[in-house]
GROMACS .gro file of C-alpha atoms in nm:
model
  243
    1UNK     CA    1   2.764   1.284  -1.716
    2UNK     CA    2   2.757   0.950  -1.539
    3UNK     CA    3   2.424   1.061  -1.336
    4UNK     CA    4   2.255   1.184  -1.664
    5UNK     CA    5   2.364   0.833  -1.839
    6UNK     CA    6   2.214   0.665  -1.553
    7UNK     CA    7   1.883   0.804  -1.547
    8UNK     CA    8   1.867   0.842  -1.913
    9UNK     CA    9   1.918   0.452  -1.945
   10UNK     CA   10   1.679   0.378  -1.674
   11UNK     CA   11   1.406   0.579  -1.715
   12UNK     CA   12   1.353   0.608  -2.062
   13UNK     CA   13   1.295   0.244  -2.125
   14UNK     CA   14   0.999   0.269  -1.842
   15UNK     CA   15   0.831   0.550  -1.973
   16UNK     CA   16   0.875   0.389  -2.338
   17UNK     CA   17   0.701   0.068  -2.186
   18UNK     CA   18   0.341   0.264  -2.055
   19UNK     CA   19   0.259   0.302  -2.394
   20UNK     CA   20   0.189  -0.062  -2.459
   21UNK     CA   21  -0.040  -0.132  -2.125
   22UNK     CA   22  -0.391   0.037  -2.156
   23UNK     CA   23  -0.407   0.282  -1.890
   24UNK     CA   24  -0.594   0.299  -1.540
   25UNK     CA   25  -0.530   0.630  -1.366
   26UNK     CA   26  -0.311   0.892  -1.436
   27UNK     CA   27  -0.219   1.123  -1.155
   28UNK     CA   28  -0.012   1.446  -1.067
   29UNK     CA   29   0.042   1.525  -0.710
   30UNK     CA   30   0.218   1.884  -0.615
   31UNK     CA   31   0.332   1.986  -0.254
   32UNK     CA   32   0.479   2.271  -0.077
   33UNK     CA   33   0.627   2.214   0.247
   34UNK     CA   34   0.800   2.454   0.513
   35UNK     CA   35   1.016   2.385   0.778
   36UNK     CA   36   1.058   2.482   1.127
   37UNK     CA   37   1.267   2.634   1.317
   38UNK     CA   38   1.510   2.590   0.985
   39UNK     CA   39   1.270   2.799   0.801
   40UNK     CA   40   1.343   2.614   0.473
   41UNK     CA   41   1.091   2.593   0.197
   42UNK     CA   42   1.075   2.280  -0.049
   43UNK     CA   43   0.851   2.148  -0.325
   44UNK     CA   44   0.721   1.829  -0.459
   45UNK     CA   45   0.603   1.716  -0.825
   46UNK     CA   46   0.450   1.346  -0.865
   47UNK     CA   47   0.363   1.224  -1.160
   48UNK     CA   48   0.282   0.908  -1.237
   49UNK     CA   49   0.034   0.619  -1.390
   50UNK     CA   50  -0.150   0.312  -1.239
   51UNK     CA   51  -0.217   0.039  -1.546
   52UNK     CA   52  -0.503  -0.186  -1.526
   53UNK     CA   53  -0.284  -0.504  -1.518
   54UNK     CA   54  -0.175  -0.393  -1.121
   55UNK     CA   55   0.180  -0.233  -1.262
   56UNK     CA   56   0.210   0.123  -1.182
   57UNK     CA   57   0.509   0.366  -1.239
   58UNK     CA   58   0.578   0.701  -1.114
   59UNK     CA   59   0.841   1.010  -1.092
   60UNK     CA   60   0.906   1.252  -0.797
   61UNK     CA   61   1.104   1.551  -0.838
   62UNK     CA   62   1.209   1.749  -0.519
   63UNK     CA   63   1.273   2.121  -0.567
   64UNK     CA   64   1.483   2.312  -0.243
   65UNK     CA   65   1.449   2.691  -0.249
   66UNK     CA   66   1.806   2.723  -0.186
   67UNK     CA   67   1.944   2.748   0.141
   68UNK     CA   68   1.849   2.798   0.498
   69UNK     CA   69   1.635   3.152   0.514
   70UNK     CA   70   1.582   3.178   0.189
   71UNK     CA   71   1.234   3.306   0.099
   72UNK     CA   72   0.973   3.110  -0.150
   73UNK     CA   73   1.104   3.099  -0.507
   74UNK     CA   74   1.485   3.195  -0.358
   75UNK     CA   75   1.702   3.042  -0.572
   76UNK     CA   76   1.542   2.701  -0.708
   77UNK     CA   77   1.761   2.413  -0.768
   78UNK     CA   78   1.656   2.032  -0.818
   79UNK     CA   79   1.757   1.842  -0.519
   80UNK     CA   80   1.661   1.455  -0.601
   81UNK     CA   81   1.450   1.278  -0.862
   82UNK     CA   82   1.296   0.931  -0.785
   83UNK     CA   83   1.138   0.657  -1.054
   84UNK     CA   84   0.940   0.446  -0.853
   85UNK     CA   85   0.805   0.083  -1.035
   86UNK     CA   86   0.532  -0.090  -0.846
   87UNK     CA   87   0.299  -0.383  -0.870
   88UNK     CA   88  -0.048  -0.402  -0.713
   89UNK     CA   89  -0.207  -0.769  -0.629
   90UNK     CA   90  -0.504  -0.746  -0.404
   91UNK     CA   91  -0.551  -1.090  -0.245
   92UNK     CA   92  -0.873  -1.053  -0.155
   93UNK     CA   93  -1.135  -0.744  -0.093
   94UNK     CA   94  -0.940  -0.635   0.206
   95UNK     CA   95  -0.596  -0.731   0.142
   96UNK     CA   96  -0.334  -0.585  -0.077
   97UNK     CA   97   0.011  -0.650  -0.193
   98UNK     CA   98   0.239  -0.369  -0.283
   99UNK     CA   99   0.650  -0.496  -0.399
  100UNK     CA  100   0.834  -0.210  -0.593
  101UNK     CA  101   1.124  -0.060  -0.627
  102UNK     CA  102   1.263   0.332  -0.569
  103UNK     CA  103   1.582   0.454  -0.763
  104UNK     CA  104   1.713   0.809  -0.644
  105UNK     CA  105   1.931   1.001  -0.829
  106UNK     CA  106   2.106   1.267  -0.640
  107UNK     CA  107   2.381   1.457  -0.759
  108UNK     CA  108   2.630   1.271  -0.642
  109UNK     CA  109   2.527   0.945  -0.585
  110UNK     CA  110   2.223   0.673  -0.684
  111UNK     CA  111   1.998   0.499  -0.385
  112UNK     CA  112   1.810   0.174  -0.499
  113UNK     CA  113   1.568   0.149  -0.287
  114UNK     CA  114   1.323  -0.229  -0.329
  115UNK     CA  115   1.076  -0.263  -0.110
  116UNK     CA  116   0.717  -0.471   0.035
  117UNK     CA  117   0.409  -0.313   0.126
  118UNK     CA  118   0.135  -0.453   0.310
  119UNK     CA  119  -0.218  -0.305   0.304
  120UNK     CA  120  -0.544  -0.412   0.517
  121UNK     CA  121  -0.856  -0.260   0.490
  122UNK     CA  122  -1.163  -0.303   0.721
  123UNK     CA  123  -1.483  -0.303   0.611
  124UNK     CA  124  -1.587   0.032   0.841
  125UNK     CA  125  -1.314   0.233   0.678
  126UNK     CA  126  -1.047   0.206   0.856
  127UNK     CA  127  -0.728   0.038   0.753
  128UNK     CA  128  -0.319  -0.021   0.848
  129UNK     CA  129  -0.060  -0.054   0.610
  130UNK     CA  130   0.310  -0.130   0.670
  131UNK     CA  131   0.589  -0.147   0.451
  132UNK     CA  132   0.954  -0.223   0.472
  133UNK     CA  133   1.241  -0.114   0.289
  134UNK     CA  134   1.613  -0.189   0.232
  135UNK     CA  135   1.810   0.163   0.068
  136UNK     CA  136   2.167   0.079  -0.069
  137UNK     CA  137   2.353   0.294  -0.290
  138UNK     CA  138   2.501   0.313  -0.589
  139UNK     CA  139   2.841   0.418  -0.528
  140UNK     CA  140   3.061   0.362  -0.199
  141UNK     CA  141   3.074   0.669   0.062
  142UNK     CA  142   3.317   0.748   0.334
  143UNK     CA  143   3.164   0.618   0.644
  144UNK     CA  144   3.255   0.740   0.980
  145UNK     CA  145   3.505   0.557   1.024
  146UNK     CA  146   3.714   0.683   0.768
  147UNK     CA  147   3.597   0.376   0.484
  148UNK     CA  148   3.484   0.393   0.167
  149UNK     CA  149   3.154   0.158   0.165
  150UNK     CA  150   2.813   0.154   0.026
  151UNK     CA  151   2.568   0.323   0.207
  152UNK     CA  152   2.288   0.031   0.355
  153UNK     CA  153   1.992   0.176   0.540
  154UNK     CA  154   1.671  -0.053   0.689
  155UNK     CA  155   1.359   0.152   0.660
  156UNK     CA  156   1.033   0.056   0.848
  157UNK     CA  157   0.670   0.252   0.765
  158UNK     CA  158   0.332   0.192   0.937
  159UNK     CA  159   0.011   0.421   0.813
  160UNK     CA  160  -0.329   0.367   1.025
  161UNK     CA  161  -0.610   0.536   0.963
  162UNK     CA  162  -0.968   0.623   0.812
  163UNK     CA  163  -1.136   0.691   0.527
  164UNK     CA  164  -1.455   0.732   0.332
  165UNK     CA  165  -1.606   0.949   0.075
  166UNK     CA  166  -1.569   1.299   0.153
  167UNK     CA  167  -1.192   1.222   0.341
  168UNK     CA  168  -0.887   1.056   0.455
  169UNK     CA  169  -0.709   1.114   0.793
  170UNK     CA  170  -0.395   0.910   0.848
  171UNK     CA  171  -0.098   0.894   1.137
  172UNK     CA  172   0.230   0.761   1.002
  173UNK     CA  173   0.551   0.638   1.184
  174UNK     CA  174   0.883   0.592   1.012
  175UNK     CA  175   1.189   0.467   1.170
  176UNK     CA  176   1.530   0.481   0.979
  177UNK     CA  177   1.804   0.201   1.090
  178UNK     CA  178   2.149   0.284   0.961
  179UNK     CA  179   2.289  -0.069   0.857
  180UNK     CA  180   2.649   0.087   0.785
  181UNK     CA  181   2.864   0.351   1.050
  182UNK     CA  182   2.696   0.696   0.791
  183UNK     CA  183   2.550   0.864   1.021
  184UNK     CA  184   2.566   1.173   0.834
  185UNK     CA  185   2.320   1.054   0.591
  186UNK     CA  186   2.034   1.091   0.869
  187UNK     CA  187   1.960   1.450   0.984
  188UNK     CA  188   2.015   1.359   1.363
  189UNK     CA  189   2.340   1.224   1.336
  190UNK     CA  190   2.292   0.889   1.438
  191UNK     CA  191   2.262   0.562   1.328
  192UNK     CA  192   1.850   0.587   1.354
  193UNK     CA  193   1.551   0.832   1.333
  194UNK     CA  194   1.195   0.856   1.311
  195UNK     CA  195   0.964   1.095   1.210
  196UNK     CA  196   0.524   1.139   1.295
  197UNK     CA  197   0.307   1.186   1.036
  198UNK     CA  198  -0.044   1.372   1.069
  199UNK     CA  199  -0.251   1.406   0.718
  200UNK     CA  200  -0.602   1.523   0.633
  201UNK     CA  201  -0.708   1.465   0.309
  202UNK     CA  202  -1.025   1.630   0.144
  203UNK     CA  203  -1.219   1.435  -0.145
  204UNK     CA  204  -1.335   1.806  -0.252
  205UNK     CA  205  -1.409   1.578  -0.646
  206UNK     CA  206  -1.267   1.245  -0.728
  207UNK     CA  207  -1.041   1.386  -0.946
  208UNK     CA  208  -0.919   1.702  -0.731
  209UNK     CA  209  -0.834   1.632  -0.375
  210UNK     CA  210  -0.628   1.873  -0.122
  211UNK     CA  211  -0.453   1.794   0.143
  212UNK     CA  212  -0.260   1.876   0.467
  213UNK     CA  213   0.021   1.735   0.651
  214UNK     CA  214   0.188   1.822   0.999
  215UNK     CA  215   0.547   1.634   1.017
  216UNK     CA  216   0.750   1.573   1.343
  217UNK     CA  217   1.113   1.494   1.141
  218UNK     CA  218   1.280   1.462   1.470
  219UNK     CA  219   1.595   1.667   1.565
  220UNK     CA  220   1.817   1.848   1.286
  221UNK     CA  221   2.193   1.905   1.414
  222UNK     CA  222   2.237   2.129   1.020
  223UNK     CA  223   2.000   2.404   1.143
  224UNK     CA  224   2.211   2.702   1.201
  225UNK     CA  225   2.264   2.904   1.489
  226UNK     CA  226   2.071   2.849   1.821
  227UNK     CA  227   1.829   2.592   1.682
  228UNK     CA  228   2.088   2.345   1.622
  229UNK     CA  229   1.973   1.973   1.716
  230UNK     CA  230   1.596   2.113   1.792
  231UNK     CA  231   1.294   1.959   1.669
  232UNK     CA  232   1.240   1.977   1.311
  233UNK     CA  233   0.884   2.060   1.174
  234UNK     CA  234   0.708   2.031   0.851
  235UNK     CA  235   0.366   2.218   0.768
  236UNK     CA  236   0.275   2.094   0.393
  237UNK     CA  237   0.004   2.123   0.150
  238UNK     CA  238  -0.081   2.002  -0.103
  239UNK     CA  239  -0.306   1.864  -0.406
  240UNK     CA  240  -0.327   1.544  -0.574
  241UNK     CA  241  -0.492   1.517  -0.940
  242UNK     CA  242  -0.695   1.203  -1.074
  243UNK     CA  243  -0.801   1.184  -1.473
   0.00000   0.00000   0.00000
């Protein structure tokens, strides 16, 4: 009841608010992703708006389906839901400045998440962005040490690329730096991660564009059975929708 309260009082007020600001872009974004050698299947559902003043606001849903070597569709559950408030400022043609802020709600526990994205554009089409940003959470959790404490995690996010009209192809590198001793929150165990990014994206329209991702997550020490502590890979796809 606390979680429902929580989201209930946060996110209603936001989605009250778009009302009042005339609207830019409104987009949907669905993903399926599977994972291997865990062979795990999960979903994605973004939706979200981009106002004409720079403010944009948007809400992520993860669906798992259910447990390690379960099938597509086996057993569907809601995993995490995220309300993410942003503000765009480009400083000039090339240059763009992206603060916001992430809330999580998981089951048992809320991450706020703030952050500061950079973005650069060149004028041939290619462009770098970085971002950085600082994950606490809500509610203290045992650490390994035996403590109760809040969870603080440093996260750092670099996309390169290039893009024009017809597509988009993009590498991205994440590395995860575990501020406090919980290193169960981070798949390998430790205290830091990383994962690769590969994605192709296909301006098929400009308001219907696929796309496909290739994700090196780094090593998994939950996979069952031989595979423990191998590699973990994600194949997605997926479709983002403009209006």
């Amino acid at each position: 009841m606390k979680k429902r309260s929580l989201l209930s009082r946060t996110l209603l007020p936001l989605l009250a608010l778009a009302p009042m600001v005339s609207s830019a872009a409104t987009y949907i974004d669905l993903r399926h992703e599977y994972r291997d050698p865990s062979d795990r299947h999960r979903s994605r559902v973004i939706i979200g708006n981009h106002f004409e003043n720079g403010y944009g606001i948007e809400m992520l849903t993860n669906i798992n389906h259910g447990s390690y070597g379960d099938g597509f569709g086996d057993n569907l559950r809601i995993s995490n839901t995220e309300v993410t408030n942003y503000y765009t400022y480009a400083v000039n043609d090339n240059f763009v400045l992206n603060p916001g802020l992430v809330m999580n709600f998981l089951s048992s526990n809320t991450f706020f998440m703030p952050y500061l994205k950079l973005n650069y554009s060149f004028d041939n089409g290619f462009f770098v962005h970085g971002r950085y940003r600082y994950d606490f959470s809500n509610e203290p959790m045992t650490n390994d040490n035996g403590v109760d404490e809040v969870v603080k995690r440093n996260r750092y996010d670099i996309w390169t690329g290039y893009s024009n009209q017809d597509f988009t192809l993009s590498y991205a590198y994440t590395y995860f730096d575990q501020i406090t001793p919980h290193s169960g929150e981070l798949a390998n165990g430790k205290l830091s991660a990383r994962e690769h990014t590969v994605k192709f994206l296909y301006k098929y329209k400009p308001n219907f564009r696929p796309y496909f991702e290739v994700v090196d997550a780094d090593k998994n020490i939950h996979i069952p059975g031989d595979d423990a502590g191998k590699t973990e890979w994600r194949y997605r796809v997926g479709v983002n929708f403009v209006f």
